[in-house]
Structure formats: C-alpha cells, structure tokens
Coordinates of N, CA, C and O in Angstrom, one line a residue:
Q13 N -36.8 -174.0 -186.9 CA -36.1 -174.3 -185.6 C -36.9 -175.1 -184.7 O -38.2 -175.0 -184.7
V14 N -36.3 -176.0 -184.0 CA -36.9 -176.9 -183.0 C -36.2 -176.8 -181.7 O -35.0 -176.8 -181.6
Q15 N -37.0 -176.6 -180.7 CA -36.5 -176.6 -179.3 C -37.0 -177.8 -178.6 O -38.1 -178.2 -178.7
L16 N -36.1 -178.5 -177.8 CA -36.4 -179.7 -177.1 C -36.1 -179.4 -175.6 O -35.1 -178.9 -175.2
V17 N -37.1 -179.8 -174.8 CA -37.0 -179.6 -173.3 C -37.3 -181.0 -172.7 O -38.4 -181.5 -172.7
E18 N -36.2 -181.5 -172.0 CA -36.4 -182.8 -171.3 C -36.8 -182.6 -169.9 O -36.5 -181.5 -169.3
S19 N -37.4 -183.6 -169.3 CA -37.8 -183.6 -167.9 C -37.9 -185.0 -167.4 O -38.0 -186.0 -168.3
G20 N -38.0 -185.2 -166.1 CA -38.2 -186.6 -165.6 C -37.1 -187.3 -165.0 O -37.2 -188.4 -164.5
G21 N -35.9 -186.7 -165.1 CA -34.7 -187.3 -164.5 C -34.8 -187.3 -163.0 O -35.6 -186.6 -162.4
G22 N -33.9 -188.0 -162.4 CA -33.8 -188.0 -160.9 C -32.9 -189.0 -160.4 O -32.1 -189.6 -161.1
S23 N -33.0 -189.3 -159.1 CA -32.2 -190.3 -158.4 C -33.1 -191.5 -158.0 O -34.1 -191.2 -157.3
V24 N -32.7 -192.7 -158.3 CA -33.5 -193.9 -157.9 C -32.5 -195.0 -157.5 O -31.3 -194.9 -157.8
Q25 N -33.0 -195.9 -156.8 CA -32.2 -197.1 -156.4 C -32.3 -198.1 -157.6 O -33.2 -198.1 -158.4
A26 N -31.3 -198.9 -157.6 CA -31.3 -200.0 -158.6 C -32.6 -200.8 -158.6 O -33.1 -201.1 -157.5
G27 N -33.1 -201.1 -159.8 CA -34.3 -201.8 -159.9 C -35.5 -200.9 -160.0 O -36.6 -201.4 -160.4
G28 N -35.3 -199.6 -159.8 CA -36.4 -198.7 -159.9 C -36.7 -198.2 -161.3 O -36.1 -198.7 -162.3
S29 N -37.6 -197.3 -161.5 CA -38.1 -196.8 -162.8 C -38.1 -195.3 -162.8 O -38.3 -194.7 -161.8
L30 N -37.9 -194.8 -164.0 CA -38.1 -193.4 -164.3 C -38.7 -193.3 -165.7 O -38.5 -194.1 -166.5
R31 N -39.4 -192.2 -165.9 CA -39.9 -191.9 -167.2 C -39.5 -190.5 -167.6 O -39.8 -189.5 -167.0
L32 N -38.7 -190.5 -168.7 CA -38.2 -189.2 -169.2 C -39.2 -188.7 -170.3 O -39.7 -189.5 -171.0
S33 N -39.3 -187.4 -170.3 CA -40.2 -186.7 -171.3 C -39.3 -185.7 -172.1 O -38.4 -185.1 -171.5
C34 N -39.7 -185.5 -173.4 CA -39.0 -184.5 -174.2 C -40.1 -183.8 -175.0 O -40.7 -184.3 -175.9
A35 N -40.3 -182.5 -174.6 CA -41.3 -181.7 -175.3 C -40.6 -181.0 -176.4 O -39.6 -180.3 -176.2
A36 N -41.2 -181.1 -177.6 CA -40.7 -180.4 -178.8 C -41.5 -179.2 -179.1 O -42.7 -179.3 -179.2
F37 N -40.8 -178.1 -179.4 CA -41.5 -176.8 -179.8 C -40.9 -176.4 -181.1 O -39.7 -176.4 -181.3
G38 N -41.8 -175.9 -182.0 CA -41.4 -175.4 -183.2 C -41.9 -176.2 -184.4 O -42.8 -177.0 -184.2
D39 N -41.3 -176.0 -185.5 CA -41.7 -176.7 -186.7 C -41.2 -178.1 -186.8 O -40.0 -178.3 -187.1
M40 N -42.0 -179.1 -186.6 CA -41.6 -180.5 -186.6 C -41.8 -181.1 -188.0 O -41.6 -182.3 -188.1
S41 N -42.2 -180.4 -189.0 CA -42.6 -180.9 -190.3 C -41.5 -181.6 -191.0 O -41.7 -182.5 -191.8
S42 N -40.3 -181.2 -190.7 CA -39.1 -181.8 -191.4 C -38.4 -182.9 -190.6 O -37.4 -183.4 -191.0
I43 N -38.9 -183.1 -189.4 CA -38.2 -184.1 -188.5 C -38.6 -185.5 -188.9 O -39.7 -185.8 -189.1
D44 N -37.5 -186.3 -189.0 CA -37.7 -187.8 -189.4 C -37.5 -188.7 -188.2 O -38.1 -189.8 -188.1
C45 N -36.7 -188.3 -187.3 CA -36.2 -189.2 -186.3 C -36.0 -188.5 -184.9 O -35.6 -187.3 -184.9
M46 N -36.5 -189.1 -183.9 CA -36.2 -188.6 -182.5 C -35.6 -189.7 -181.7 O -35.9 -190.8 -181.9
G47 N -34.8 -189.3 -180.7 CA -34.2 -190.3 -179.9 C -33.6 -189.8 -178.6 O -33.7 -188.6 -178.3
W48 N -33.1 -190.7 -177.9 CA -32.4 -190.4 -176.6 C -31.0 -190.9 -176.7 O -30.7 -192.0 -177.1
F49 N -30.1 -190.0 -176.2 CA -28.7 -190.3 -176.0 C -28.3 -190.1 -174.6 O -29.0 -189.4 -173.8
R50 N -27.2 -190.7 -174.2 CA -26.8 -190.5 -172.8 C -25.2 -190.4 -172.8 O -24.5 -190.9 -173.6
Q51 N -24.8 -189.7 -171.8 CA -23.3 -189.5 -171.6 C -23.0 -189.6 -170.1 O -23.4 -188.7 -169.3
A52 N -22.3 -190.6 -169.8 CA -21.8 -190.7 -168.4 C -20.5 -189.9 -168.2 O -19.8 -189.6 -169.2
A53 N -20.2 -189.6 -167.0 CA -19.0 -188.8 -166.7 C -17.7 -189.5 -167.3 O -17.5 -190.7 -167.0
G54 N -17.0 -188.8 -168.0 CA -15.7 -189.4 -168.6 C -15.9 -190.3 -169.7 O -14.9 -190.9 -170.2
E55 N -17.1 -190.5 -170.2 CA -17.3 -191.4 -171.3 C -17.9 -190.7 -172.5 O -18.4 -189.5 -172.4
E56 N -17.9 -191.3 -173.7 CA -18.5 -190.8 -174.9 C -20.0 -190.9 -174.9 O -20.6 -191.8 -174.2
R57 N -20.6 -190.0 -175.6 CA -22.1 -190.1 -175.7 C -22.4 -191.3 -176.5 O -21.8 -191.7 -177.5
E58 N -23.5 -192.0 -176.1 CA -24.0 -193.2 -176.8 C -25.5 -193.1 -177.0 O -26.2 -192.5 -176.3
G59 N -25.9 -193.7 -178.1 CA -27.3 -193.7 -178.5 C -28.0 -194.7 -177.6 O -27.5 -195.8 -177.4
V60 N -29.1 -194.4 -177.0 CA -29.9 -195.3 -176.2 C -31.1 -195.9 -177.0 O -31.3 -197.1 -177.0
A61 N -31.9 -195.0 -177.6 CA -33.0 -195.5 -178.3 C -33.4 -194.4 -179.3 O -33.2 -193.2 -179.0
S62 N -34.0 -194.8 -180.4 CA -34.5 -193.8 -181.4 C -35.8 -194.3 -182.1 O -35.9 -195.6 -182.1
I63 N -36.6 -193.5 -182.5 CA -37.9 -193.9 -183.2 C -38.2 -193.0 -184.4 O -37.9 -191.8 -184.3
Y64 N -38.6 -193.6 -185.4 CA -39.0 -192.9 -186.6 C -40.2 -192.0 -186.3 O -41.2 -192.6 -185.8
Y65 N -40.1 -190.7 -186.6 CA -41.2 -189.8 -186.2 C -42.5 -190.2 -186.9 O -42.6 -190.3 -188.1
G66 N -43.5 -190.4 -186.1 CA -44.8 -190.7 -186.6 C -45.0 -192.2 -186.8 O -46.1 -192.6 -187.2
G67 N -44.0 -193.0 -186.5 CA -44.1 -194.4 -186.7 C -43.9 -195.2 -185.4 O -43.8 -194.6 -184.3
D68 N -43.8 -196.5 -185.6 CA -43.6 -197.4 -184.4 C -42.2 -198.0 -184.4 O -41.8 -198.5 -183.3
S69 N -41.5 -198.0 -185.5 CA -40.2 -198.7 -185.6 C -39.2 -198.0 -184.7 O -39.1 -196.7 -184.8
A70 N -38.5 -198.7 -183.9 CA -37.5 -198.1 -183.0 C -36.2 -198.9 -182.9 O -36.2 -200.1 -183.3
Y71 N -35.2 -198.2 -182.5 CA -33.9 -198.9 -182.2 C -33.6 -198.8 -180.7 O -34.0 -197.8 -180.0
Y72 N -33.0 -199.8 -180.2 CA -32.6 -199.8 -178.8 C -31.1 -200.3 -178.7 O -30.8 -201.3 -179.4
A73 N -30.3 -199.7 -177.9 CA -29.0 -200.2 -177.6 C -29.1 -201.5 -176.9 O -30.1 -201.7 -176.1
D74 N -28.2 -202.4 -177.1 CA -28.2 -203.7 -176.5 C -28.3 -203.6 -175.0 O -29.0 -204.4 -174.3
S75 N -27.7 -202.6 -174.4 CA -27.6 -202.5 -173.0 C -28.9 -202.1 -172.3 O -29.1 -202.3 -171.1
V76 N -29.9 -201.7 -173.1 CA -31.2 -201.3 -172.6 C -32.4 -202.1 -173.1 O -33.5 -201.9 -172.7
K77 N -32.1 -203.0 -174.1 CA -33.2 -203.8 -174.6 C -33.9 -204.6 -173.5 O -33.3 -205.2 -172.7
G78 N -35.2 -204.5 -173.6 CA -36.1 -205.2 -172.6 C -36.3 -204.5 -171.3 O -37.1 -204.9 -170.5
R79 N -35.6 -203.3 -171.2 CA -35.8 -202.5 -170.0 C -36.3 -201.1 -170.3 O -37.1 -200.6 -169.5
F80 N -35.9 -200.6 -171.4 CA -36.3 -199.2 -171.8 C -37.3 -199.3 -172.9 O -37.2 -200.2 -173.8
T81 N -38.3 -198.4 -173.0 CA -39.2 -198.3 -174.1 C -39.3 -196.8 -174.5 O -39.6 -195.9 -173.7
I82 N -39.1 -196.6 -175.8 CA -39.3 -195.3 -176.4 C -40.6 -195.2 -177.0 O -41.1 -196.1 -177.6
S83 N -41.3 -194.0 -176.8 CA -42.6 -193.8 -177.4 C -42.8 -192.3 -177.7 O -42.0 -191.5 -177.2
Q84 N -43.8 -192.0 -178.5 CA -44.0 -190.6 -178.8 C -45.5 -190.4 -178.9 O -46.3 -191.2 -179.2
D85 N -45.9 -189.2 -178.6 CA -47.2 -188.7 -178.7 C -47.2 -187.5 -179.6 O -46.8 -186.4 -179.3
N86 N -47.5 -187.8 -180.9 CA -47.3 -186.7 -181.9 C -48.3 -185.6 -181.7 O -48.0 -184.4 -182.1
A87 N -49.4 -185.9 -181.1 CA -50.4 -184.8 -180.9 C -49.8 -183.8 -179.9 O -50.1 -182.6 -180.0
K88 N -49.0 -184.3 -179.0 CA -48.4 -183.4 -178.0 C -47.0 -183.0 -178.3 O -46.3 -182.3 -177.6
N89 N -46.5 -183.5 -179.4 CA -45.1 -183.3 -179.8 C -44.1 -183.7 -178.7 O -43.2 -182.9 -178.3
T90 N -44.4 -184.8 -178.1 CA -43.6 -185.2 -176.9 C -43.1 -186.6 -177.1 O -43.8 -187.5 -177.6
L91 N -41.8 -186.8 -176.8 CA -41.1 -188.1 -176.8 C -40.9 -188.6 -175.4 O -40.7 -187.8 -174.5
Y92 N -41.0 -189.9 -175.2 CA -40.9 -190.4 -173.9 C -39.8 -191.5 -173.9 O -39.6 -192.2 -174.9
L93 N -39.3 -191.8 -172.7 CA -38.4 -192.9 -172.5 C -38.7 -193.5 -171.2 O -38.4 -192.9 -170.1
Q94 N -39.4 -194.7 -171.2 CA -39.8 -195.4 -170.0 C -38.6 -196.3 -169.6 O -38.2 -197.1 -170.4
M95 N -38.0 -196.1 -168.4 CA -36.8 -196.8 -168.0 C -37.2 -197.7 -166.8 O -37.5 -197.1 -165.8
N96 N -37.1 -199.0 -167.0 CA -37.4 -199.9 -165.9 C -36.2 -200.7 -165.5 O -35.2 -200.7 -166.3
S97 N -36.2 -201.3 -164.4 CA -35.1 -202.2 -163.9 C -33.8 -201.4 -164.1 O -32.8 -202.0 -164.6
L98 N -33.7 -200.2 -163.6 CA -32.6 -199.4 -163.7 C -31.4 -200.0 -163.0 O -31.5 -200.6 -161.9
R99 N -30.2 -199.7 -163.6 CA -28.9 -200.2 -163.0 C -28.0 -199.1 -162.8 O -28.1 -198.0 -163.4
P100 N -27.1 -199.2 -161.9 CA -26.1 -198.1 -161.6 C -25.4 -197.7 -162.9 O -25.1 -196.5 -163.1
E101 N -25.2 -198.6 -163.8 CA -24.5 -198.3 -165.1 C -25.4 -197.4 -166.0 O -24.9 -196.9 -167.1
D102 N -26.6 -197.2 -165.7 CA -27.5 -196.4 -166.5 C -27.3 -194.9 -166.0 O -27.9 -194.0 -166.7
T103 N -26.6 -194.7 -165.0 CA -26.3 -193.3 -164.5 C -25.6 -192.5 -165.6 O -24.6 -192.9 -166.1
A104 N -26.2 -191.4 -166.0 CA -25.7 -190.5 -167.0 C -26.6 -189.3 -167.2 O -27.7 -189.2 -166.6
M105 N -26.1 -188.4 -168.0 CA -27.0 -187.3 -168.4 C -27.7 -187.8 -169.7 O -27.0 -188.2 -170.6
Y106 N -29.0 -187.6 -169.7 CA -29.8 -188.1 -170.9 C -30.2 -186.9 -171.7 O -30.8 -185.9 -171.2
Y107 N -30.0 -187.0 -173.0 CA -30.3 -186.0 -173.9 C -31.4 -186.4 -175.0 O -31.2 -187.5 -175.5
C108 N -32.3 -185.6 -175.3 CA -33.3 -185.8 -176.3 C -32.7 -185.1 -177.6 O -32.1 -184.1 -177.5
A109 N -32.9 -185.8 -178.7 CA -32.5 -185.3 -180.0 C -33.5 -185.4 -181.1 O -34.3 -186.4 -181.0
A110 N -33.5 -184.6 -182.1 CA -34.4 -184.7 -183.2 C -33.7 -184.2 -184.4 O -32.9 -183.3 -184.4
G111 N -34.0 -184.8 -185.5 CA -33.4 -184.4 -186.8 C -33.8 -185.2 -188.0 O -34.9 -185.9 -188.0
W112 N -33.0 -185.1 -189.0 CA -33.3 -185.8 -190.3 C -32.6 -187.1 -190.4 O -31.5 -187.2 -190.0
S113 N -33.3 -188.1 -191.0 CA -32.7 -189.4 -191.1 C -33.5 -190.2 -192.0 O -34.7 -190.0 -192.2
T114 N -32.9 -191.2 -192.6 CA -33.7 -192.2 -193.3 C -34.3 -193.2 -192.2 O -33.8 -193.2 -191.1
W115 N -35.3 -193.9 -192.7 CA -36.0 -194.9 -191.8 C -34.9 -195.9 -191.3 O -34.9 -196.3 -190.1
S116 N -34.1 -196.3 -192.3 CA -33.1 -197.3 -191.9 C -32.1 -196.9 -190.9 O -31.8 -197.6 -189.9
D117 N -31.6 -195.7 -191.0 CA -30.6 -195.2 -190.1 C -31.2 -195.0 -188.7 O -30.6 -195.3 -187.7
C118 N -32.5 -194.5 -188.7 CA -33.1 -194.1 -187.5 C -33.4 -195.4 -186.7 O -33.3 -195.4 -185.4
T119 N -33.8 -196.5 -187.3 CA -34.2 -197.7 -186.6 C -33.1 -198.7 -186.5 O -33.4 -199.8 -186.0
S120 N -31.9 -198.4 -186.9 CA -30.8 -199.3 -186.8 C -29.7 -198.9 -185.9 O -28.8 -199.6 -185.6
G121 N -29.8 -197.7 -185.4 CA -28.8 -197.2 -184.5 C -27.7 -196.4 -185.2 O -26.7 -196.0 -184.6
S122 N -27.9 -196.2 -186.5 CA -26.9 -195.5 -187.3 C -27.0 -194.0 -187.2 O -26.2 -193.2 -187.6
W123 N -28.2 -193.5 -186.7 CA -28.5 -192.1 -186.6 C -27.7 -191.5 -185.5 O -27.8 -191.9 -184.3
R124 N -26.8 -190.5 -185.8 CA -26.0 -189.9 -184.8 C -26.0 -188.4 -184.9 O -25.9 -187.7 -183.9
D125 N -26.1 -187.9 -186.1 CA -25.9 -186.4 -186.3 C -27.3 -185.8 -186.2 O -28.2 -186.1 -187.0
S126 N -27.5 -185.0 -185.2 CA -28.8 -184.3 -185.0 C -28.6 -182.8 -184.9 O -27.7 -182.4 -184.1
P127 N -29.4 -182.0 -185.5 CA -29.2 -180.6 -185.4 C -29.9 -180.0 -184.1 O -29.6 -178.9 -183.7
Y128 N -30.7 -180.8 -183.5 CA -31.5 -180.3 -182.4 C -31.3 -181.2 -181.2 O -31.4 -182.4 -181.2
W129 N -30.9 -180.5 -180.1 CA -30.6 -181.2 -178.8 C -31.3 -180.5 -177.7 O -31.4 -179.3 -177.7
G130 N -31.7 -181.3 -176.7 CA -32.2 -180.7 -175.5 C -31.0 -180.4 -174.5 O -29.9 -180.7 -174.8
Q131 N -31.4 -179.8 -173.4 CA -30.3 -179.4 -172.4 C -29.9 -180.6 -171.5 O -28.8 -180.5 -170.9
G132 N -30.6 -181.7 -171.6 CA -30.2 -182.8 -170.8 C -30.9 -182.9 -169.4 O -31.3 -181.9 -168.9
T133 N -31.1 -184.1 -169.0 CA -31.7 -184.4 -167.7 C -30.9 -185.5 -167.0 O -30.6 -186.5 -167.6
Q134 N -30.5 -185.3 -165.8 CA -29.6 -186.3 -165.1 C -30.4 -187.4 -164.5 O -31.4 -187.3 -163.9
V135 N -29.9 -188.6 -164.7 CA -30.4 -189.8 -164.2 C -29.3 -190.5 -163.3 O -28.2 -190.7 -163.8
T136 N -29.6 -190.7 -162.0 CA -28.6 -191.3 -161.1 C -29.2 -192.5 -160.5 O -30.3 -192.4 -159.9
V137 N -28.6 -193.7 -160.6 CA -29.0 -194.9 -160.1 C -28.1 -195.4 -159.1 O -26.9 -195.6 -159.4
S138 N -28.5 -195.6 -157.9 CA -27.6 -196.0 -156.8 C -27.8 -197.5 -156.5 O -29.0 -198.0 -156.7
S139 N -26.8 -198.2 -156.1 CA -26.9 -199.6 -155.8 C -27.3 -199.9 -154.4 O -27.4 -199.0 -153.6

C-alpha cells in the first residue's frame, strides 16, 4: 500500500509561482510512474505531468510545457511540481498519483490508471 499526501497549494495572482509537494509513504518498490493530475470545477480530470520513477524522463501536457517542472527526490520519496507563470486557467484541484506503467506510457501522457491517489490540493490563480 502507498499513501500520498499533497501540500503546497494556495491562491496566487496570475504570473505567480507555486511549488506542490507529494510525500509518499509505504512500499514504493513496485511503483513505476508518478505524476500530477488536475480537475477544474465542472471539467474532467486531466494529466498535467508525469515522471518515470527513479528517472528523468517526463511528460508534460501542452498547456503547461515551459511553465511547469516535475521532479522527484527518491531519497525522500517526494514528488514535486514547480509551477511558474501561473494563469487563471490553471485553477484546479491538483492530485498526486503513483502506480504501475511502462516507461513509454509514463513519459508519453498515456498513463491514466493509477491505484494510488492523494487527497488533492487546491490551486487558485486570480487575474
């Protein structure tokens, strides 16, 4: 079992930055992929970024490329999402996820099904 706990959300003005953290607890030995998803009110959940566990290869949604950076500290079992140049359309609940995946699915945006999810952290960007 893996438990994920997100933190770092908040309210910022457009152009600002936030750094989300996701602390993982439990047995991570079978985890291949970790990532961030978001869901705005009234919209479907979308993948934001994902990274192959223990590696550097990552996927970014087109809407966040060049502005968001996903990273991980395996020693601390923590996943990060650095969000710069935030826009009002980035407003959403952000969820951390971890699970099994091929390298290809994890780094191409095809990874969707995850057995482990955090409780979410709200990000609100005002114009």
